[in-house]
mmCIF file with all atom_site columns, C-alpha atoms in Angstrom:
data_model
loop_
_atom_site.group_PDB
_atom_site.id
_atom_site.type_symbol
_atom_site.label_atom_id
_atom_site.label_alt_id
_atom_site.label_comp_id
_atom_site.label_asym_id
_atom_site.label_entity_id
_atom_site.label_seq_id
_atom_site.pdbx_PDB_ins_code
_atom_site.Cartn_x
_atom_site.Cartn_y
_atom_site.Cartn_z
_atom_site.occupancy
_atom_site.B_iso_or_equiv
_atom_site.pdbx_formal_charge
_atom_site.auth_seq_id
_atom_site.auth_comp_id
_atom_site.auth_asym_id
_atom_site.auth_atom_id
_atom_site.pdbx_PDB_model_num
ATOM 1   C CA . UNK A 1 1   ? -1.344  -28.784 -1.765 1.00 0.00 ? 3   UNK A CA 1
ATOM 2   C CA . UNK A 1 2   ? -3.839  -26.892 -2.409 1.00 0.00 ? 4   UNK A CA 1
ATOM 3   C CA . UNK A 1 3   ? -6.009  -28.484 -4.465 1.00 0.00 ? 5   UNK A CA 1
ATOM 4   C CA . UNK A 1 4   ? -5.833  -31.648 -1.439 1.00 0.00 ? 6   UNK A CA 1
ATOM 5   C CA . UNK A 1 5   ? -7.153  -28.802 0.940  1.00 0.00 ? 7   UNK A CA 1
ATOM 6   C CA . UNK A 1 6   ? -9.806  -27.976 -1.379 1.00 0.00 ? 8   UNK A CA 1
ATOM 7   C CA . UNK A 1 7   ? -10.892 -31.031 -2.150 1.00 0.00 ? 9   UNK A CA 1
ATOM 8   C CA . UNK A 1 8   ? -11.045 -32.292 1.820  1.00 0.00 ? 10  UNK A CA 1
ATOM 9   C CA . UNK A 1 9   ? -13.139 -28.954 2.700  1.00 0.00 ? 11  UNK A CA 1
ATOM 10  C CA . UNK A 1 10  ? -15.639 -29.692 -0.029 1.00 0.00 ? 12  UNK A CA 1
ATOM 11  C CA . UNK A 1 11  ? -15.555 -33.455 1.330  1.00 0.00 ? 13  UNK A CA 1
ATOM 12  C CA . UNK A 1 12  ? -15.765 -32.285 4.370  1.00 0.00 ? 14  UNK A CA 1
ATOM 13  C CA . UNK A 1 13  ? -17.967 -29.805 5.016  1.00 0.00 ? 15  UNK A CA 1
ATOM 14  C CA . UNK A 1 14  ? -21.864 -29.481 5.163  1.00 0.00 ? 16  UNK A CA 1
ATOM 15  C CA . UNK A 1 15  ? -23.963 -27.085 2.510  1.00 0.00 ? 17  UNK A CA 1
ATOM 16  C CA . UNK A 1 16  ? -26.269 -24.596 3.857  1.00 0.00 ? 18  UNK A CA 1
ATOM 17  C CA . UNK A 1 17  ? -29.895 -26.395 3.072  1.00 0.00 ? 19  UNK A CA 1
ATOM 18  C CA . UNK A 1 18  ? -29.565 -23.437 -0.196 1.00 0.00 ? 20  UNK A CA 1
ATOM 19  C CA . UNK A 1 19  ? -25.776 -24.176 -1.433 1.00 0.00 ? 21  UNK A CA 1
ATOM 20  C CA . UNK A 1 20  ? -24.444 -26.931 -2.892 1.00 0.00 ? 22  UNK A CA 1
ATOM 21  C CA . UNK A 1 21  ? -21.445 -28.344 -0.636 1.00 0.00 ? 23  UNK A CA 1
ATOM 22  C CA . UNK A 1 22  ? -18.683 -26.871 -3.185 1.00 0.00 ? 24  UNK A CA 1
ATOM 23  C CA . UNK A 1 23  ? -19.939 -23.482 -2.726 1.00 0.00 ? 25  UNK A CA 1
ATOM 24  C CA . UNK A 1 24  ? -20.142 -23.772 1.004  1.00 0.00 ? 26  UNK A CA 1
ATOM 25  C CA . UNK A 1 25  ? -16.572 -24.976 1.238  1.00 0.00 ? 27  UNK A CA 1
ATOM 26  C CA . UNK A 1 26  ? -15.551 -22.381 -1.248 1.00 0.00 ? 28  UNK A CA 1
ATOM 27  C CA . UNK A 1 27  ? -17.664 -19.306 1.115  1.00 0.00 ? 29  UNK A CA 1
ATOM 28  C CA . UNK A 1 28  ? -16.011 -20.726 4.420  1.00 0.00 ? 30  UNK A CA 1
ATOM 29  C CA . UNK A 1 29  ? -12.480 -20.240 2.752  1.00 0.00 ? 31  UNK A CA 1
ATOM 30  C CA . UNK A 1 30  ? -13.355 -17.280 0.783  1.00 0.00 ? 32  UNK A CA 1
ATOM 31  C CA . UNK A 1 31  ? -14.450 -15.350 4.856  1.00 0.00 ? 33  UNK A CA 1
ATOM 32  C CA . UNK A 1 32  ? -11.747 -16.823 6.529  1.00 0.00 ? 34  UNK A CA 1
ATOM 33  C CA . UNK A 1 33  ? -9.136  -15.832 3.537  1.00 0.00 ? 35  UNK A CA 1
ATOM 34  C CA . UNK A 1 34  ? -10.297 -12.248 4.423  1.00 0.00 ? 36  UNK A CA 1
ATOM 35  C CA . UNK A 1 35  ? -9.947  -12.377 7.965  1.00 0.00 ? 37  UNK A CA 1
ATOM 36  C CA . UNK A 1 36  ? -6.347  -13.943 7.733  1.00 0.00 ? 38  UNK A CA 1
ATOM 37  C CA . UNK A 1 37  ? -5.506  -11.441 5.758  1.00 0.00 ? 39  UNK A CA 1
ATOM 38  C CA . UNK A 1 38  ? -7.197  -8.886  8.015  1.00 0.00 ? 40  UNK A CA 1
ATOM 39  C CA . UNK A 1 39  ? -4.319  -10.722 10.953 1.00 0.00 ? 41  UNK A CA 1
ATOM 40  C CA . UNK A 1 40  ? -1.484  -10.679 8.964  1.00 0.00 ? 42  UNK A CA 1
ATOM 41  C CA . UNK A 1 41  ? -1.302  -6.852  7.903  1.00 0.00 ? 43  UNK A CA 1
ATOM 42  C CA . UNK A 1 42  ? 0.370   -5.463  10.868 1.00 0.00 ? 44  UNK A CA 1
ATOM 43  C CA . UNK A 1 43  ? 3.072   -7.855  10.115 1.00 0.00 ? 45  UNK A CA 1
ATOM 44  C CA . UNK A 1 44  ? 2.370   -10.552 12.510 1.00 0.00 ? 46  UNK A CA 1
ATOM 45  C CA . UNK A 1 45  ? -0.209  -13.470 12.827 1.00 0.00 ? 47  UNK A CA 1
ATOM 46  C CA . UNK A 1 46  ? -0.059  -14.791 16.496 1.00 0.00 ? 48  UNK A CA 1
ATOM 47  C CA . UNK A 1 47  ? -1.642  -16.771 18.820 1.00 0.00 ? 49  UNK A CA 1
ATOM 48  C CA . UNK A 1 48  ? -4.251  -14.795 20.494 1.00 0.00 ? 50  UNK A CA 1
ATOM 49  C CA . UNK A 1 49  ? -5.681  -13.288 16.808 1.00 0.00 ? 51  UNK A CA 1
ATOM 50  C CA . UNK A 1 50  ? -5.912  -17.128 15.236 1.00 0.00 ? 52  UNK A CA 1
ATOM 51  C CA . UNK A 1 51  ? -8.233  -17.963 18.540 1.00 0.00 ? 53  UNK A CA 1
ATOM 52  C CA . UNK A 1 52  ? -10.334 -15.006 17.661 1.00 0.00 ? 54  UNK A CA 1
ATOM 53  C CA . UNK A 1 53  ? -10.514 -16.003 13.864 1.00 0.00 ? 55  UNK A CA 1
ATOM 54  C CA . UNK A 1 54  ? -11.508 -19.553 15.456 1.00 0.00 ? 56  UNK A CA 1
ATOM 55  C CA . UNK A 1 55  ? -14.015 -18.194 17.363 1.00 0.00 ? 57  UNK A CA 1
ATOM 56  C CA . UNK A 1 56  ? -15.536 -16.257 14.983 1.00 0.00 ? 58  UNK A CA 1
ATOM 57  C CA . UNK A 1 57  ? -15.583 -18.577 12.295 1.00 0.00 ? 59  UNK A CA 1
ATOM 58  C CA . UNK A 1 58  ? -16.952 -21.665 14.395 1.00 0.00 ? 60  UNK A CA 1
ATOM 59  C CA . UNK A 1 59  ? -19.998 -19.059 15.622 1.00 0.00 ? 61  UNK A CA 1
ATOM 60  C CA . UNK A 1 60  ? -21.185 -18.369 11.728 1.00 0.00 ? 62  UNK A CA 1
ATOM 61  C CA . UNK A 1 61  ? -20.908 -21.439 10.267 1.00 0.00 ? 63  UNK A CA 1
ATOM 62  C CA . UNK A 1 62  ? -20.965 -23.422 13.269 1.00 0.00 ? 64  UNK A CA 1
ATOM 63  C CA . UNK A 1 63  ? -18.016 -25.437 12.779 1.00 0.00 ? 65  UNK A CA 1
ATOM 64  C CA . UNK A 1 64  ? -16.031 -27.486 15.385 1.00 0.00 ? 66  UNK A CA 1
ATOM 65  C CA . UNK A 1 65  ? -12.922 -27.249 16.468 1.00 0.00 ? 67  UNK A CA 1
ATOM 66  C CA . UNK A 1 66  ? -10.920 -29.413 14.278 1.00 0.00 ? 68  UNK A CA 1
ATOM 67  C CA . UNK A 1 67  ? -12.690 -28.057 11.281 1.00 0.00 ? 69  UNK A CA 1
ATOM 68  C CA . UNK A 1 68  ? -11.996 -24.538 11.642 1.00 0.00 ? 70  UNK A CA 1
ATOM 69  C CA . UNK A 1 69  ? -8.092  -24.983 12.286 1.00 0.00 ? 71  UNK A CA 1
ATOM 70  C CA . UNK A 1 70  ? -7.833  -27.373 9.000  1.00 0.00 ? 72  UNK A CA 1
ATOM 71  C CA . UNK A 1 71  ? -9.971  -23.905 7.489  1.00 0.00 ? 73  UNK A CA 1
ATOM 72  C CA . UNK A 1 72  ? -7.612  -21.308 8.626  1.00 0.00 ? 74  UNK A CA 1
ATOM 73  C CA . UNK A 1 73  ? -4.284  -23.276 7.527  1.00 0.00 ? 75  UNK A CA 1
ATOM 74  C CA . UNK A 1 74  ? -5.841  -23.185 4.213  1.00 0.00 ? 76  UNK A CA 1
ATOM 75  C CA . UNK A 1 75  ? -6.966  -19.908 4.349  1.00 0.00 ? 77  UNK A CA 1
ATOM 76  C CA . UNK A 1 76  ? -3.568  -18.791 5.231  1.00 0.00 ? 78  UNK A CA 1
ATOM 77  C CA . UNK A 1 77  ? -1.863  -20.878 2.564  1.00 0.00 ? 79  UNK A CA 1
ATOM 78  C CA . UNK A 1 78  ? -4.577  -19.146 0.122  1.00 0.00 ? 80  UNK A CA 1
ATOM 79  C CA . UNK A 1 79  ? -3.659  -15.525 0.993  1.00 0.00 ? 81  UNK A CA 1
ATOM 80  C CA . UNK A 1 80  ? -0.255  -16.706 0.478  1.00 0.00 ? 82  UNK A CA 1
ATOM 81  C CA . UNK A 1 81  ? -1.197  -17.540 -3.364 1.00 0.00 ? 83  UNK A CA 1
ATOM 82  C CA . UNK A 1 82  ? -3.674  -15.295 -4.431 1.00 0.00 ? 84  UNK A CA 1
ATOM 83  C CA . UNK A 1 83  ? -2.832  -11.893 -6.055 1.00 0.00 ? 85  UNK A CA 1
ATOM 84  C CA . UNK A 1 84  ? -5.686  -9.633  -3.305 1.00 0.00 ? 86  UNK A CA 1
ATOM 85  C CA . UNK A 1 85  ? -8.751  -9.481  -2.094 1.00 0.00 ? 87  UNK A CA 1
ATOM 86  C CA . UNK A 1 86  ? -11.099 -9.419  -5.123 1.00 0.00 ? 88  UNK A CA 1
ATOM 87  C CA . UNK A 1 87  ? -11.665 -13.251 -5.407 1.00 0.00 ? 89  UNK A CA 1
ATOM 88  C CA . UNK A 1 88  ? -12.589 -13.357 -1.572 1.00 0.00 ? 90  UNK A CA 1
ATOM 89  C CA . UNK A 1 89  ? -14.354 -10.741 -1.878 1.00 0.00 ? 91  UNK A CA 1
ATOM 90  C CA . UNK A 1 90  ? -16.751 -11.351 -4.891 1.00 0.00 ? 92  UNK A CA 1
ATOM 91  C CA . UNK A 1 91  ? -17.128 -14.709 -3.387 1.00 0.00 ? 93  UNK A CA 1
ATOM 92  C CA . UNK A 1 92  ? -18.447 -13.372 -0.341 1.00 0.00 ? 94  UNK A CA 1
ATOM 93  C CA . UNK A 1 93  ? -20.412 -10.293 -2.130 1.00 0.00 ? 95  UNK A CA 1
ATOM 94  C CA . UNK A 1 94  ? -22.147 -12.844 -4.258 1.00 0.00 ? 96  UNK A CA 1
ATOM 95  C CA . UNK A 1 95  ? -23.273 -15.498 -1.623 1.00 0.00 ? 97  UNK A CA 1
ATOM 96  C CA . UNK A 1 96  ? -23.883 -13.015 1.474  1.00 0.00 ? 98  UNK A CA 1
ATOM 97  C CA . UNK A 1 97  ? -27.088 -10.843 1.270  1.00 0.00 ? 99  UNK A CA 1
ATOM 98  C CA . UNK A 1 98  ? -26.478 -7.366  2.464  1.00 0.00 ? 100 UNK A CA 1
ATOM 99  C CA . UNK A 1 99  ? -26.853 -8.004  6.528  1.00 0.00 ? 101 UNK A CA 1
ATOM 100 C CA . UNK A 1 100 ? -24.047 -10.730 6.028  1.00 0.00 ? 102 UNK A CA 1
ATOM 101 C CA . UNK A 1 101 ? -21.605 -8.877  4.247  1.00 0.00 ? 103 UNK A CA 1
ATOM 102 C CA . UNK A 1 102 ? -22.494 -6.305  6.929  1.00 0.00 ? 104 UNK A CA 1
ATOM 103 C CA . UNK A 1 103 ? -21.604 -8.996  9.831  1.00 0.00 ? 105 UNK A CA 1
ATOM 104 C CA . UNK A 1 104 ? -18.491 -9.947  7.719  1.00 0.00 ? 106 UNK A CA 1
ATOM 105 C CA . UNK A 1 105 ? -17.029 -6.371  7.827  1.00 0.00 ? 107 UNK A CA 1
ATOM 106 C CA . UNK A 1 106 ? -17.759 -6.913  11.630 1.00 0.00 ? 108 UNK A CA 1
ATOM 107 C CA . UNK A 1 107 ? -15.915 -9.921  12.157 1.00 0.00 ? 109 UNK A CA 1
ATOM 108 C CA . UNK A 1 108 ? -13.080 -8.190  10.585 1.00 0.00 ? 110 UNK A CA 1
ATOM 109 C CA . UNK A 1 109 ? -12.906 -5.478  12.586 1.00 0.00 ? 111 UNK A CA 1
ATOM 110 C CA . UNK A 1 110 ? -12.699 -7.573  15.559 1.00 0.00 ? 112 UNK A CA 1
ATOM 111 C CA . UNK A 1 111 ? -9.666  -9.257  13.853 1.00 0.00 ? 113 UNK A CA 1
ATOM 112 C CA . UNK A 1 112 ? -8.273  -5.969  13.220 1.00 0.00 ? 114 UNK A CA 1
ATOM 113 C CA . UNK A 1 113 ? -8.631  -4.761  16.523 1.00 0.00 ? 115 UNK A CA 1
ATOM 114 C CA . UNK A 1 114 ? -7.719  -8.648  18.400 1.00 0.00 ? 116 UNK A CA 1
ATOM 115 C CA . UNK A 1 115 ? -4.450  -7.104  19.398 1.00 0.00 ? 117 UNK A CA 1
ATOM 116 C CA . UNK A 1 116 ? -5.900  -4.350  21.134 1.00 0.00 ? 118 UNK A CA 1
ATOM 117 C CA . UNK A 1 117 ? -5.162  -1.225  18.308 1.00 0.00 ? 119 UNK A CA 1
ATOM 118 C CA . UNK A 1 118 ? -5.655  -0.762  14.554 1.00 0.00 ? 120 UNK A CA 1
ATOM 119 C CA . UNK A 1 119 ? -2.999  -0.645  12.328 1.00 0.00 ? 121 UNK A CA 1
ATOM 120 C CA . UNK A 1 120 ? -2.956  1.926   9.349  1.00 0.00 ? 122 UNK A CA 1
ATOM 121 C CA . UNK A 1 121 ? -2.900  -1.009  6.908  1.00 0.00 ? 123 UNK A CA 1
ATOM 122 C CA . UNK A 1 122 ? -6.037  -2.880  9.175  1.00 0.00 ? 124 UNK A CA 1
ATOM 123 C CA . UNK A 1 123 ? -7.593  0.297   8.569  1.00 0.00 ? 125 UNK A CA 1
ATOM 124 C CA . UNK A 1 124 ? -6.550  0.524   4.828  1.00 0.00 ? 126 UNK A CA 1
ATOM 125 C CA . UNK A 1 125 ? -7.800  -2.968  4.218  1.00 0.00 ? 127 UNK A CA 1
ATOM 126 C CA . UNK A 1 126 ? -11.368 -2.441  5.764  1.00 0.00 ? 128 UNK A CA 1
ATOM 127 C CA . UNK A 1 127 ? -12.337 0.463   3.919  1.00 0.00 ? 129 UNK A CA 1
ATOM 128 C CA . UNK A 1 128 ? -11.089 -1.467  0.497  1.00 0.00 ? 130 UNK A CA 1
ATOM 129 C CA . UNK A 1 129 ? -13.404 -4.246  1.811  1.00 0.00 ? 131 UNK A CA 1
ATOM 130 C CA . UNK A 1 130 ? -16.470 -2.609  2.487  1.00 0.00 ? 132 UNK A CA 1
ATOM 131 C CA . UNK A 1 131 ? -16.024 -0.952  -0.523 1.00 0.00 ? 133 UNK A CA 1
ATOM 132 C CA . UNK A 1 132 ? -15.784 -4.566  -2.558 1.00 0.00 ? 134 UNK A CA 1
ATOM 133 C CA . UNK A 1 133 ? -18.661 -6.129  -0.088 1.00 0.00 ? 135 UNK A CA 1
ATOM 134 C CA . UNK A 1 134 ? -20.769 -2.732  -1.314 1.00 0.00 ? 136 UNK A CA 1
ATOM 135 C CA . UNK A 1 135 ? -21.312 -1.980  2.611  1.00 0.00 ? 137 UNK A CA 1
ATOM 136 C CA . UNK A 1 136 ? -21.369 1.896   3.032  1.00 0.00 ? 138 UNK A CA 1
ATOM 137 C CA . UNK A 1 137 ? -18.983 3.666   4.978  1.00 0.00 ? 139 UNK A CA 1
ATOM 138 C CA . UNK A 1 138 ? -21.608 4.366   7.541  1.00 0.00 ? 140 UNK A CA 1
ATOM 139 C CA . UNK A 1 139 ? -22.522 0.598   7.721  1.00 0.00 ? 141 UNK A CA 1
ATOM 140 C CA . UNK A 1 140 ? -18.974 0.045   8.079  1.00 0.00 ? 142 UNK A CA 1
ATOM 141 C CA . UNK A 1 141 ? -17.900 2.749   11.277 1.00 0.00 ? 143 UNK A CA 1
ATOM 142 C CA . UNK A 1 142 ? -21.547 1.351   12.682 1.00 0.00 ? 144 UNK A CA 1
ATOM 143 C CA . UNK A 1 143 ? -19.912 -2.420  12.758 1.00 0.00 ? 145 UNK A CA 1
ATOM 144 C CA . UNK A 1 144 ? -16.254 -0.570  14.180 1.00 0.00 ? 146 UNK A CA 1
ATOM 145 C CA . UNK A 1 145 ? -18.250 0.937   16.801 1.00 0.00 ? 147 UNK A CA 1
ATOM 146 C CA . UNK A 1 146 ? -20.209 -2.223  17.875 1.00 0.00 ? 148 UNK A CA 1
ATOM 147 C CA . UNK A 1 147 ? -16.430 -3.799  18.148 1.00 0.00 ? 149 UNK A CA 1
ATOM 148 C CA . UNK A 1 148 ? -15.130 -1.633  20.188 1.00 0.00 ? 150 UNK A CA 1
ATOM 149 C CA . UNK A 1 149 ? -18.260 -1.280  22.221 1.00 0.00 ? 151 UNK A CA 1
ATOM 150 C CA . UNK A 1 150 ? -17.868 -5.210  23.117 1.00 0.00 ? 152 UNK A CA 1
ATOM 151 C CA . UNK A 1 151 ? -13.935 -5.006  23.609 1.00 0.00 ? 153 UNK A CA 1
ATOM 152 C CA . UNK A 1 152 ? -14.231 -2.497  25.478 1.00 0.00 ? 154 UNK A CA 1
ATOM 153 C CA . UNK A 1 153 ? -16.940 -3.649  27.410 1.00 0.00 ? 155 UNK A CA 1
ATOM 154 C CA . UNK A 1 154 ? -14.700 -6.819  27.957 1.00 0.00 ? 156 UNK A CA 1
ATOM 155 C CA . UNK A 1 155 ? -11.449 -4.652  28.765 1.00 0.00 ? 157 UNK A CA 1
ATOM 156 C CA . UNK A 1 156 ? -13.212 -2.501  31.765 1.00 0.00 ? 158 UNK A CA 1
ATOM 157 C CA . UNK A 1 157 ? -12.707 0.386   30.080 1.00 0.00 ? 159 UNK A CA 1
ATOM 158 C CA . UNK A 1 158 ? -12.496 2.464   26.441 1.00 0.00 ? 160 UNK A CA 1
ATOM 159 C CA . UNK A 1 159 ? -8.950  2.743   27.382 1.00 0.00 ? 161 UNK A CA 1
ATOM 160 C CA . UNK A 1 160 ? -7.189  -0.375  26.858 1.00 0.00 ? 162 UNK A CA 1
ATOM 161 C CA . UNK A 1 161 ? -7.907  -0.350  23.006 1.00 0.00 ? 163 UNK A CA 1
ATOM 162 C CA . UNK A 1 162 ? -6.369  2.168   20.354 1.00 0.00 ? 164 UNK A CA 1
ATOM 163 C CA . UNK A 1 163 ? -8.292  3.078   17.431 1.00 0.00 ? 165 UNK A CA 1
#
């Protein structure tokens, strides 16, 4: 199974005019693998933190809508299979340059924070990221605070999220 969704992402997808489609389909999968797995570590995977993922996949690689839902159902079936986060991770590390991996520690910290507070293990997961993505600890708390800026810009006040 898959191998199928493999092979219909790298069918499917465009290449960046500097990748070859493979590795494209391969980067896509390896980001949204991490920000499934960002979702799932308080235990749950609903609704409202798949629309984020959506949203924040179809804004970087500017995907539509139909792509980016067959993306995260393999993503999900992926962090199912694989044994962590190294093989996302070095995929990402190798194909982002620094500012990217920088953005991709942002995306997950809106995923972390979709529900409206941080888990221990969200927490956990983004410090063992940023340390795999070689994004500094400062780099990282600069993206968190950025987040929660915007969320709480859109919530009316610092109040409504927990972190």
């Amino acid at each position: 199974m898959v191998d199928f969704i493999r092979d219909f992402l790298f069918r499917r997808q465009g290449a960046a005019p500097e990748g070859k489609p493979h590795e494209q389909a391969e980067l896509r999968l390896a980001a949204a693998a991490l920000l499934v797995e960002a979702a799932k570590l308080d235990g749950s995977f609903d609704g409202m933190e798949r629309v984020h993922i959506a949203t924040l996949l179809k804004d970087r690689f500017g995907m539509d809508g139909a792509d980016v839902a067959e993306l995260i159902a393999a993503a999900d079936e992926e962090t199912e299979l694989a044994g962590g986060l190294y093989g996302f991770t070095k995929e990402v590390r190798v194909n982002f340059d620094h500012e990217e991996r920088i953005s991709m520690i942002e995306m997950l910290w809106e995923v972390a924070y979709a529900d409206g507070s941080l888990h221990d293990f969200e927490s956990n997961m983004l410090r063992r990221v940023a340390g795999l993505l070689y994004v500094t600890d400062r780099e990282s708390g600069d993206a968190r605070k950025r987040v929660l800026d915007r969320l709480s810009g859109q919530a009316g006040g610092a109040g409504d999220i927990e972190g």
